[in-house]
CSV table of C-alpha atoms and ligand atoms in Angstrom, one decimal:
chain,number,residue,atom,x,y,z
A,1,MET,CA,7.9,18.5,-23.3
A,2,LEU,CA,7.0,16.0,-26.0
A,3,LYS,CA,4.5,17.6,-28.4
A,4,ILE,CA,3.2,15.6,-31.3
A,5,GLU,CA,0.8,17.5,-33.7
A,6,ASN,CA,-1.2,16.2,-36.6
A,7,LEU,CA,1.4,13.4,-37.3
A,8,HIS,CA,0.7,11.6,-40.6
A,9,VAL,CA,3.0,8.7,-41.5
A,10,LYS,CA,3.0,6.4,-44.5
A,11,LEU,CA,5.1,3.4,-45.3
A,12,GLU,CA,8.0,4.2,-47.6
A,13,GLU,CA,7.6,1.0,-49.6
A,14,GLU,CA,4.0,1.1,-50.3
A,15,ASP,CA,1.3,3.8,-50.5
A,16,LYS,CA,-0.2,2.9,-47.1
A,17,GLN,CA,-1.1,5.6,-44.6
A,18,ILE,CA,-0.6,4.3,-41.1
A,19,LEU,CA,-0.7,7.3,-38.8
A,20,LYS,CA,-3.6,9.6,-39.7
A,21,GLY,CA,-3.2,12.7,-37.5
A,22,VAL,CA,-1.8,11.9,-34.1
A,23,ASP,CA,-2.0,14.6,-31.5
A,24,LEU,CA,-0.4,14.0,-28.2
A,25,THR,CA,1.4,16.1,-25.5
A,26,VAL,CA,3.4,14.6,-22.7
A,27,GLU,CA,4.3,17.1,-20.0
A,28,ALA,CA,7.5,16.8,-18.0
A,29,GLY,CA,7.1,14.4,-15.1
A,30,THR,CA,4.0,12.6,-16.4
A,31,VAL,CA,3.3,9.0,-17.5
A,32,HIS,CA,1.0,8.5,-20.4
A,33,ALA,CA,-0.2,5.0,-21.5
A,34,ILE,CA,-1.3,4.2,-25.0
A,35,MET,CA,-3.6,1.2,-25.5
A,36,GLY,CA,-5.4,0.2,-28.7
A,37,PRO,CA,-6.3,-2.8,-30.9
A,38,ASN,CA,-3.6,-4.6,-32.9
A,39,GLY,CA,-2.6,-2.8,-36.0
A,40,SER,CA,-3.8,0.6,-34.8
A,41,GLY,CA,-0.3,2.2,-35.3
A,42,LYS,CA,1.1,2.2,-31.7
A,43,SER,CA,4.5,0.6,-32.7
A,44,THR,CA,4.7,2.8,-35.8
A,45,LEU,CA,4.4,5.9,-33.6
A,46,SER,CA,7.3,4.7,-31.4
A,47,TYR,CA,9.4,3.8,-34.4
A,48,VAL,CA,8.8,7.1,-36.2
A,49,LEU,CA,9.6,9.0,-33.0
A,50,SER,CA,12.9,7.1,-32.6
A,51,GLY,CA,13.8,7.5,-36.3
A,52,ARG,CA,13.6,4.0,-37.7
A,53,ASP,CA,13.9,3.7,-41.5
A,54,GLY,CA,11.0,2.7,-43.7
A,55,TYR,CA,8.5,5.4,-42.8
A,56,GLU,CA,7.7,8.7,-44.4
A,57,VAL,CA,6.2,11.6,-42.4
A,58,THR,CA,3.7,13.2,-44.8
A,59,ASP,CA,2.4,15.9,-42.3
A,60,GLY,CA,2.7,17.1,-38.8
A,61,THR,CA,5.4,17.6,-36.2
A,62,ALA,CA,7.1,16.0,-33.2
A,63,MET,CA,9.0,18.3,-30.8
A,64,LEU,CA,11.0,17.3,-27.8
A,65,ASP,CA,11.3,20.5,-25.8
A,66,ASP,CA,12.6,22.9,-28.6
A,67,THR,CA,14.1,20.1,-30.7
A,68,ASP,CA,12.4,19.0,-33.9
A,69,LEU,CA,12.8,15.3,-33.5
A,70,LEU,CA,11.9,14.4,-37.0
A,71,ALA,CA,14.8,16.4,-38.4
A,72,LEU,CA,17.4,14.3,-36.5
A,73,GLU,CA,19.2,11.0,-37.0
A,74,PRO,CA,18.3,8.3,-34.5
A,75,GLU,CA,21.5,8.8,-32.4
A,76,GLU,CA,20.9,12.5,-32.3
A,77,ARG,CA,17.4,11.9,-31.0
A,78,ALA,CA,18.9,9.7,-28.3
A,79,ALA,CA,21.3,12.4,-27.4
A,80,ALA,CA,18.4,14.9,-27.2
A,81,GLY,CA,17.0,12.6,-24.5
A,82,LEU,CA,14.7,10.1,-26.2
A,83,PHE,CA,14.9,6.4,-25.2
A,84,LEU,CA,12.9,3.5,-26.7
A,85,ALA,CA,12.7,0.2,-24.8
A,86,PHE,CA,12.1,-2.6,-27.2
A,87,GLN,CA,9.5,-5.3,-27.1
A,88,TYR,CA,12.2,-7.8,-28.1
A,89,PRO,CA,15.6,-6.6,-26.9
A,90,VAL,CA,18.4,-7.6,-29.3
A,91,GLU,CA,21.2,-10.0,-28.4
A,92,ILE,CA,24.7,-8.7,-29.2
A,93,PRO,CA,27.1,-11.6,-29.0
A,94,GLY,CA,30.7,-10.7,-28.2
A,95,VAL,CA,29.9,-7.4,-26.7
A,96,GLY,CA,30.0,-7.3,-22.9
A,97,ASN,CA,27.0,-5.6,-21.3
A,98,MET,CA,29.3,-3.2,-19.3
A,99,THR,CA,31.3,-2.2,-22.4
A,100,PHE,CA,28.1,-1.6,-24.3
A,101,LEU,CA,26.6,0.6,-21.6
A,102,ARG,CA,29.8,2.5,-21.1
A,103,THR,CA,30.1,3.2,-24.8
A,104,ALA,CA,26.4,4.3,-25.0
A,105,VAL,CA,26.7,6.5,-22.0
A,106,ASN,CA,29.9,8.2,-23.2
A,107,ALA,CA,28.6,8.6,-26.8
A,108,GLN,CA,25.6,10.3,-25.4
A,109,ARG,CA,27.6,12.6,-23.1
A,110,LYS,CA,29.9,13.5,-26.0
A,111,ALA,CA,26.9,14.4,-28.2
A,112,ARG,CA,25.6,16.6,-25.3
A,113,GLY,CA,29.0,18.3,-25.0
A,114,GLN,CA,29.7,16.7,-21.6
A,115,GLU,CA,32.9,15.1,-20.5
A,116,GLU,CA,33.3,11.3,-20.6
A,117,MET,CA,32.6,9.4,-17.4
A,118,SER,CA,35.8,8.0,-15.9
A,119,SER,CA,35.9,4.3,-15.5
A,120,THR,CA,35.8,4.7,-11.7
A,121,GLU,CA,32.8,6.9,-11.9
A,122,PHE,CA,31.1,4.6,-14.4
A,123,LEU,CA,31.7,1.5,-12.3
A,124,LYS,CA,30.3,3.3,-9.2
A,125,THR,CA,27.2,4.4,-11.1
A,126,ILE,CA,26.4,1.2,-12.8
A,127,ARG,CA,26.9,-0.8,-9.6
A,128,ALA,CA,24.6,1.4,-7.7
A,129,LYS,CA,21.9,1.4,-10.4
A,130,ALA,CA,22.2,-2.4,-10.9
A,131,ALA,CA,21.8,-3.0,-7.2
A,132,GLU,CA,18.7,-0.8,-7.2
A,133,LEU,CA,17.2,-3.0,-9.9
A,134,ASN,CA,18.3,-6.3,-8.4
A,135,ILE,CA,20.7,-7.0,-11.3
A,136,ASP,CA,23.7,-9.1,-10.2
A,137,ALA,CA,27.2,-8.4,-11.2
A,138,ASP,CA,27.4,-11.5,-13.3
A,139,MET,CA,24.8,-10.1,-15.7
A,140,LEU,CA,26.8,-7.0,-16.3
A,141,LYS,CA,29.8,-9.0,-17.5
A,142,ARG,CA,27.9,-11.3,-19.9
A,143,PRO,CA,27.4,-10.3,-23.6
A,144,VAL,CA,24.4,-8.0,-24.1
A,145,ASN,CA,21.2,-10.0,-23.7
A,146,VAL,CA,22.8,-13.3,-24.9
A,147,GLY,CA,21.1,-16.2,-23.1
A,148,PHE,CA,19.2,-13.8,-20.8
A,149,SER,CA,15.8,-14.9,-19.8
A,150,GLY,CA,12.8,-12.7,-20.8
A,151,GLY,CA,12.8,-11.1,-17.3
A,152,GLU,CA,16.6,-10.5,-17.4
A,153,LYS,CA,16.3,-8.8,-20.8
A,154,LYS,CA,13.6,-6.5,-19.5
A,155,ARG,CA,15.6,-5.7,-16.4
A,156,ASN,CA,18.6,-4.9,-18.7
A,157,GLU,CA,16.4,-2.5,-20.7
A,158,ILE,CA,15.5,-0.7,-17.5
A,159,LEU,CA,19.1,-0.6,-16.5
A,160,GLN,CA,20.0,1.0,-19.9
A,161,MET,CA,17.2,3.5,-19.3
A,162,ALA,CA,18.5,4.3,-15.8
A,163,MET,CA,22.1,4.7,-17.1
A,164,LEU,CA,21.2,7.0,-20.0
A,165,GLU,CA,18.9,9.2,-17.9
A,166,PRO,CA,16.6,10.1,-20.8
A,167,ARG,CA,14.1,13.0,-20.7
A,168,MET,CA,11.5,11.0,-22.5
A,169,CYS,CA,11.1,7.2,-22.4
A,170,ILE,CA,8.9,5.1,-24.7
A,171,LEU,CA,8.2,1.6,-23.8
A,172,ASP,CA,6.5,-0.4,-26.6
A,173,GLU,CA,4.8,-3.4,-25.2
A,174,THR,CA,7.7,-4.0,-23.0
A,175,ASP,CA,5.4,-6.2,-20.9
A,176,SER,CA,4.3,-8.5,-23.7
A,177,GLY,CA,5.0,-12.2,-23.0
A,178,LEU,CA,6.2,-11.5,-19.5
A,179,ASP,CA,5.1,-13.3,-16.4
A,180,VAL,CA,3.7,-11.4,-13.5
A,181,ASP,CA,7.0,-11.0,-11.7
A,182,ALA,CA,8.8,-9.7,-14.8
A,183,MET,CA,6.0,-7.3,-15.4
A,184,ARG,CA,6.2,-6.1,-11.9
A,185,LEU,CA,9.9,-5.4,-12.5
A,186,VAL,CA,9.2,-3.3,-15.5
A,187,ALA,CA,6.6,-1.4,-13.5
A,188,ASP,CA,9.0,-0.9,-10.6
A,189,GLY,CA,11.7,0.3,-13.0
A,190,VAL,CA,9.4,2.9,-14.5
A,191,ASN,CA,8.2,4.0,-11.0
A,192,ALA,CA,11.8,4.3,-9.8
A,193,LEU,CA,12.6,6.6,-12.8
A,194,ARG,CA,9.4,8.6,-13.1
A,195,GLY,CA,9.2,12.2,-11.9
A,196,GLU,CA,12.3,14.4,-12.0
A,197,GLY,CA,10.9,16.0,-15.1
A,198,ARG,CA,11.1,12.8,-17.1
A,199,GLY,CA,8.2,11.8,-19.3
A,200,PHE,CA,7.0,8.3,-20.2
A,201,LEU,CA,4.9,6.9,-23.0
A,202,VAL,CA,3.9,3.3,-22.1
A,203,ILE,CA,2.4,1.3,-24.9
A,204,THR,CA,0.6,-1.8,-23.5
A,205,HIS,CA,-2.2,-4.2,-24.1
A,206,TYR,CA,-2.7,-5.0,-20.5
A,207,GLN,CA,-4.4,-3.2,-17.7
A,208,ARG,CA,-2.3,-5.3,-15.2
A,209,LEU,CA,0.9,-3.4,-16.1
A,210,LEU,CA,-1.0,-0.2,-15.5
A,211,ASP,CA,-2.2,-1.4,-12.1
A,212,HIS,CA,1.4,-1.2,-11.0
A,213,ILE,CA,2.4,1.9,-12.9
A,214,ALA,CA,-0.7,4.0,-12.4
A,215,PRO,CA,-0.4,6.3,-15.4
A,216,ASP,CA,-1.4,9.9,-15.2
A,217,PHE,CA,-3.2,9.7,-18.6
A,218,VAL,CA,-4.5,6.9,-20.8
A,219,HIS,CA,-5.1,7.2,-24.5
A,220,ILE,CA,-6.8,4.9,-26.9
A,221,MET,CA,-5.4,4.6,-30.4
A,222,ALA,CA,-7.4,3.3,-33.3
A,223,ASP,CA,-6.8,3.4,-37.0
A,224,GLY,CA,-3.8,5.7,-36.8
A,225,ARG,CA,-5.3,8.3,-34.4
A,226,ILE,CA,-5.8,8.8,-30.7
A,227,VAL,CA,-9.5,8.6,-30.5
A,228,LYS,CA,-10.1,8.9,-26.8
A,229,SER,CA,-8.1,10.2,-23.8
A,230,GLY,CA,-8.7,10.1,-20.1
A,231,GLY,CA,-7.4,9.0,-16.8
A,232,PRO,CA,-6.6,5.5,-15.5
A,233,GLU,CA,-10.3,4.7,-15.5
A,234,LEU,CA,-10.1,4.4,-19.3
A,235,ALA,CA,-7.8,1.4,-19.0
A,236,LEU,CA,-10.2,-0.3,-16.6
A,237,GLU,CA,-13.0,0.3,-19.0
A,238,VAL,CA,-11.0,-1.4,-21.8
A,239,GLU,CA,-10.2,-4.3,-19.5
A,240,LYS,CA,-13.8,-4.7,-18.7
A,241,ASN,CA,-15.5,-4.1,-22.0
A,242,GLY,CA,-12.8,-4.4,-24.7
A,243,TYR,CA,-12.4,-1.7,-27.3
A,244,ALA,CA,-15.8,-2.2,-29.1
A,245,ASP,CA,-17.8,0.2,-26.9
A,246,ILE,CA,-15.2,3.0,-27.1
A,247,LEU,CA,-14.7,2.6,-30.9
A,248,SER,CA,-18.5,2.7,-31.6
A,249,GLU,CA,-18.8,5.7,-29.3
A,250,VAL,CA,-16.2,7.7,-31.2
A,251,ALA,CA,-17.3,6.5,-34.7
B,1,ADP,P1,0.3,-1.8,-33.4
B,1,ADP,O1,1.6,-1.6,-32.8
B,1,ADP,O2,-0.8,-0.8,-32.9
B,1,ADP,O3,-0.2,-3.2,-33.3
B,1,ADP,P2,1.6,-1.2,-35.9
B,1,ADP,O4,2.2,0.2,-35.8
B,1,ADP,O5,2.6,-2.3,-35.7
B,1,ADP,O6,0.4,-1.4,-34.9
B,1,ADP,O7,1.0,-1.4,-37.3
B,1,ADP,C1,0.0,-0.5,-37.8
B,1,ADP,C2,-0.4,-0.9,-39.2
B,1,ADP,O8,0.7,-0.7,-40.1
B,1,ADP,C3,-0.7,-2.4,-39.3
B,1,ADP,O9,-1.8,-2.5,-40.3
B,1,ADP,C4,0.5,-3.0,-39.9
B,1,ADP,O10,0.3,-4.2,-40.6
B,1,ADP,C5,1.0,-1.9,-40.8
B,1,ADP,N1,2.5,-1.9,-40.9
B,1,ADP,C6,3.4,-1.4,-40.0
B,1,ADP,N2,4.7,-1.5,-40.4
B,1,ADP,C7,4.6,-2.1,-41.6
B,1,ADP,C8,5.5,-2.5,-42.6
B,1,ADP,N3,6.9,-2.3,-42.4
B,1,ADP,N4,5.1,-3.1,-43.7
B,1,ADP,C9,3.8,-3.3,-43.9
B,1,ADP,N5,2.8,-3.0,-43.0
B,1,ADP,C10,3.2,-2.4,-41.9
B,2,MG,MG1,1.1,-5.1,-32.9
B,3,MG,MG1,2.9,-2.8,-31.7
């Protein structure tokens, strides 16, 4: 479903190569975790896939099904089914959470050639999904993320993901700085949405998130490449021994 081949990326501003040949295939319905030392290029990979400015792809491809992601604008990538959950969700003062979500959902439907959701249908859907995620009605009325606790912001990211029904979700260190309960919530959100042909790329530093998510595959990224891939046992190995052993083994 998501197929990244030989992806090379440098910074636009300076002559610094960050991704040096990433190869990764995420099949429909599977959850892949990416771990790796700080500065190895994990966030760069998620930014480049979502179309953030400041990076130049110098080689390689990234396809979502038959769509060349790298040729699209960020909003077109979202319409194609890509979703990026942020490490630090932005606050949008003055914009109600409900209004924001309804606009996002309908913009996406329009881009996909679908009819807008009626307000009745939207209300019904958002109430059901919010209830599933233990989000109370009050949070839906407040401005997007303004004054939300860390846990509430993450919950809101998961709600956005549930409403937009993406094909492919990327979570970049969505768990960083979270307490155990909030981490559990992110994991529950992923688990509730996995399957149904949806793919996940979960970038994390911590084995404890993966305890709850149980990824199908784990990849280790170092110096702009995926240097080792395996099953969940790879995350346990990192937890136990750090990255040093793996890095010297592949060197
Ligand atoms: P990770 O998420 O694995 O910690 P990043 O993708 O954030 O790694 O960063 C990879 C490397 O690229 C780091 O050395 C980082 O300093 C550098 N880098 C990323 N974005 C920028 C930028 N906009 N300006 C300068 N250096 C950057
Ligand atoms: Mg980092
Ligand atoms: Mg990062």
